[in-house]
Short mmCIF file of C-alpha atoms in Angstrom, two decimals:
data_model
loop_
_atom_site.label_atom_id
_atom_site.label_comp_id
_atom_site.label_asym_id
_atom_site.label_seq_id
_atom_site.Cartn_x
_atom_site.Cartn_y
_atom_site.Cartn_z
CA MET A 18 -34.60 -19.94 26.67
CA THR A 19 -31.26 -20.87 25.17
CA VAL A 20 -28.88 -18.44 23.58
CA ASP A 21 -26.78 -19.60 20.66
CA LEU A 22 -23.18 -19.07 21.78
CA SER A 23 -21.54 -20.67 18.78
CA PRO A 24 -18.61 -18.64 17.46
CA GLU A 25 -19.25 -16.26 14.59
CA ASN A 26 -16.91 -15.78 11.66
CA VAL A 27 -14.79 -12.64 11.62
CA PRO A 28 -16.07 -10.48 8.75
CA LEU A 29 -12.69 -10.29 7.01
CA THR A 30 -11.65 -11.58 3.61
CA GLN A 31 -8.07 -11.91 2.38
CA THR A 32 -7.40 -10.93 -1.23
CA GLU A 33 -4.98 -12.77 -3.52
CA GLN A 34 -2.44 -10.07 -2.67
CA GLY A 35 -2.84 -10.80 1.04
CA VAL A 36 -4.82 -7.67 1.91
CA LEU A 37 -7.46 -8.05 4.62
CA LEU A 38 -10.77 -6.37 3.70
CA VAL A 39 -14.04 -6.24 5.57
CA SER A 40 -16.12 -8.89 3.83
CA GLY A 41 -18.33 -7.52 1.08
CA THR A 42 -16.55 -4.14 1.05
CA ARG A 43 -13.37 -2.54 -0.22
CA VAL A 44 -12.53 -1.23 3.26
CA GLY A 45 -9.23 -2.55 4.55
CA LEU A 46 -8.54 -3.71 8.08
CA GLU A 47 -5.94 -0.95 8.36
CA VAL A 48 -8.64 1.71 7.88
CA ILE A 49 -10.70 0.49 10.82
CA VAL A 50 -7.67 -0.10 13.05
CA SER A 51 -6.17 3.29 12.22
CA ASP A 52 -9.41 5.14 12.91
CA PHE A 53 -9.93 3.16 16.13
CA ASN A 54 -6.37 3.86 17.32
CA LEU A 55 -6.90 7.56 16.60
CA GLY A 56 -9.84 7.52 19.01
CA ALA A 57 -12.84 7.01 16.72
CA SER A 58 -15.68 4.96 18.14
CA ALA A 59 -17.15 2.01 16.28
CA GLU A 60 -20.22 4.15 15.59
CA GLU A 61 -18.10 6.94 14.09
CA ILE A 62 -16.21 4.46 11.91
CA ALA A 63 -19.42 2.85 10.66
CA LEU A 64 -20.88 6.27 9.85
CA SER A 65 -17.72 7.25 7.95
CA TYR A 66 -17.94 4.30 5.54
CA SER A 67 -21.38 3.58 4.15
CA SER A 68 -20.48 0.01 3.19
CA LEU A 69 -19.71 -0.96 6.81
CA SER A 70 -22.25 -2.21 9.29
CA LEU A 71 -21.84 -1.33 12.95
CA ALA A 72 -21.77 -5.03 13.86
CA ASP A 73 -18.93 -5.68 11.41
CA VAL A 74 -16.91 -2.75 12.77
CA TYR A 75 -17.30 -4.04 16.33
CA ALA A 76 -16.36 -7.57 15.20
CA VAL A 77 -13.23 -6.36 13.41
CA ILE A 78 -12.18 -4.23 16.40
CA ALA A 79 -12.72 -7.19 18.74
CA PHE A 80 -10.67 -9.42 16.44
CA TYR A 81 -7.91 -6.80 16.33
CA LEU A 82 -7.85 -6.50 20.12
CA ARG A 83 -7.67 -10.29 20.52
CA HIS A 84 -4.89 -10.65 17.93
CA LYS A 85 -3.12 -7.32 18.36
CA GLU A 86 0.47 -8.57 18.08
CA GLU A 87 -0.16 -10.61 14.94
CA LEU A 88 -2.24 -7.91 13.27
CA THR A 89 0.21 -5.15 14.19
CA ALA A 90 2.92 -7.15 12.39
CA TYR A 91 0.57 -7.57 9.39
CA LEU A 92 -0.20 -3.83 9.38
CA ASN A 93 3.52 -2.97 9.53
CA VAL A 94 4.20 -5.19 6.50
CA GLN A 95 1.26 -3.60 4.64
CA ALA A 96 2.60 -0.11 5.43
CA GLU A 97 6.09 -1.08 4.20
CA GLN A 98 4.65 -2.50 0.97
CA ALA A 99 2.54 0.61 0.42
CA GLU A 100 5.59 2.83 0.94
CA ALA A 101 7.65 0.72 -1.48
CA SER A 102 4.86 0.98 -4.08
CA ARG A 103 4.71 4.76 -3.64
CA ALA A 104 8.49 5.05 -3.98
CA CYS A 105 8.46 2.89 -7.11
CA TYR A 106 5.66 4.99 -8.61
CA GLU A 107 7.53 8.22 -7.88
CA LEU A 108 10.72 6.82 -9.42
CA GLU A 109 8.87 5.71 -12.56
CA LYS A 110 7.18 9.11 -12.78
CA ASP A 111 10.54 10.91 -12.45
CA LEU A 112 12.15 8.66 -15.08
CA SER A 113 9.23 9.22 -17.42
CA LEU A 114 9.56 12.99 -17.03
CA GLN A 115 13.31 12.82 -17.70
CA ASN A 116 12.69 10.86 -20.90
CA CYS A 117 10.30 13.56 -22.09
CA LEU A 118 12.85 16.35 -21.67
#
């Protein structure tokens, strides 16, 4: 019996904005990595998000562990962009409130 050992694709898709999502879902790489780094098992992560399969969670975690430095840099950039977006939103909200007064 022969086992097919050909490499499988990582179940991640990159959006036009550069965000990495688990293929076929709206779950970002950062969600899985964050939960994993907080101690959640692959099973717990898969149960927390109904759109994720256990196999995909394991594949994403394995990819993260193999490319930790590169993905940590990506996650840091994503966090900075999210913080900048939040700050911009808060500023716009404050300016809008001032214009109403």
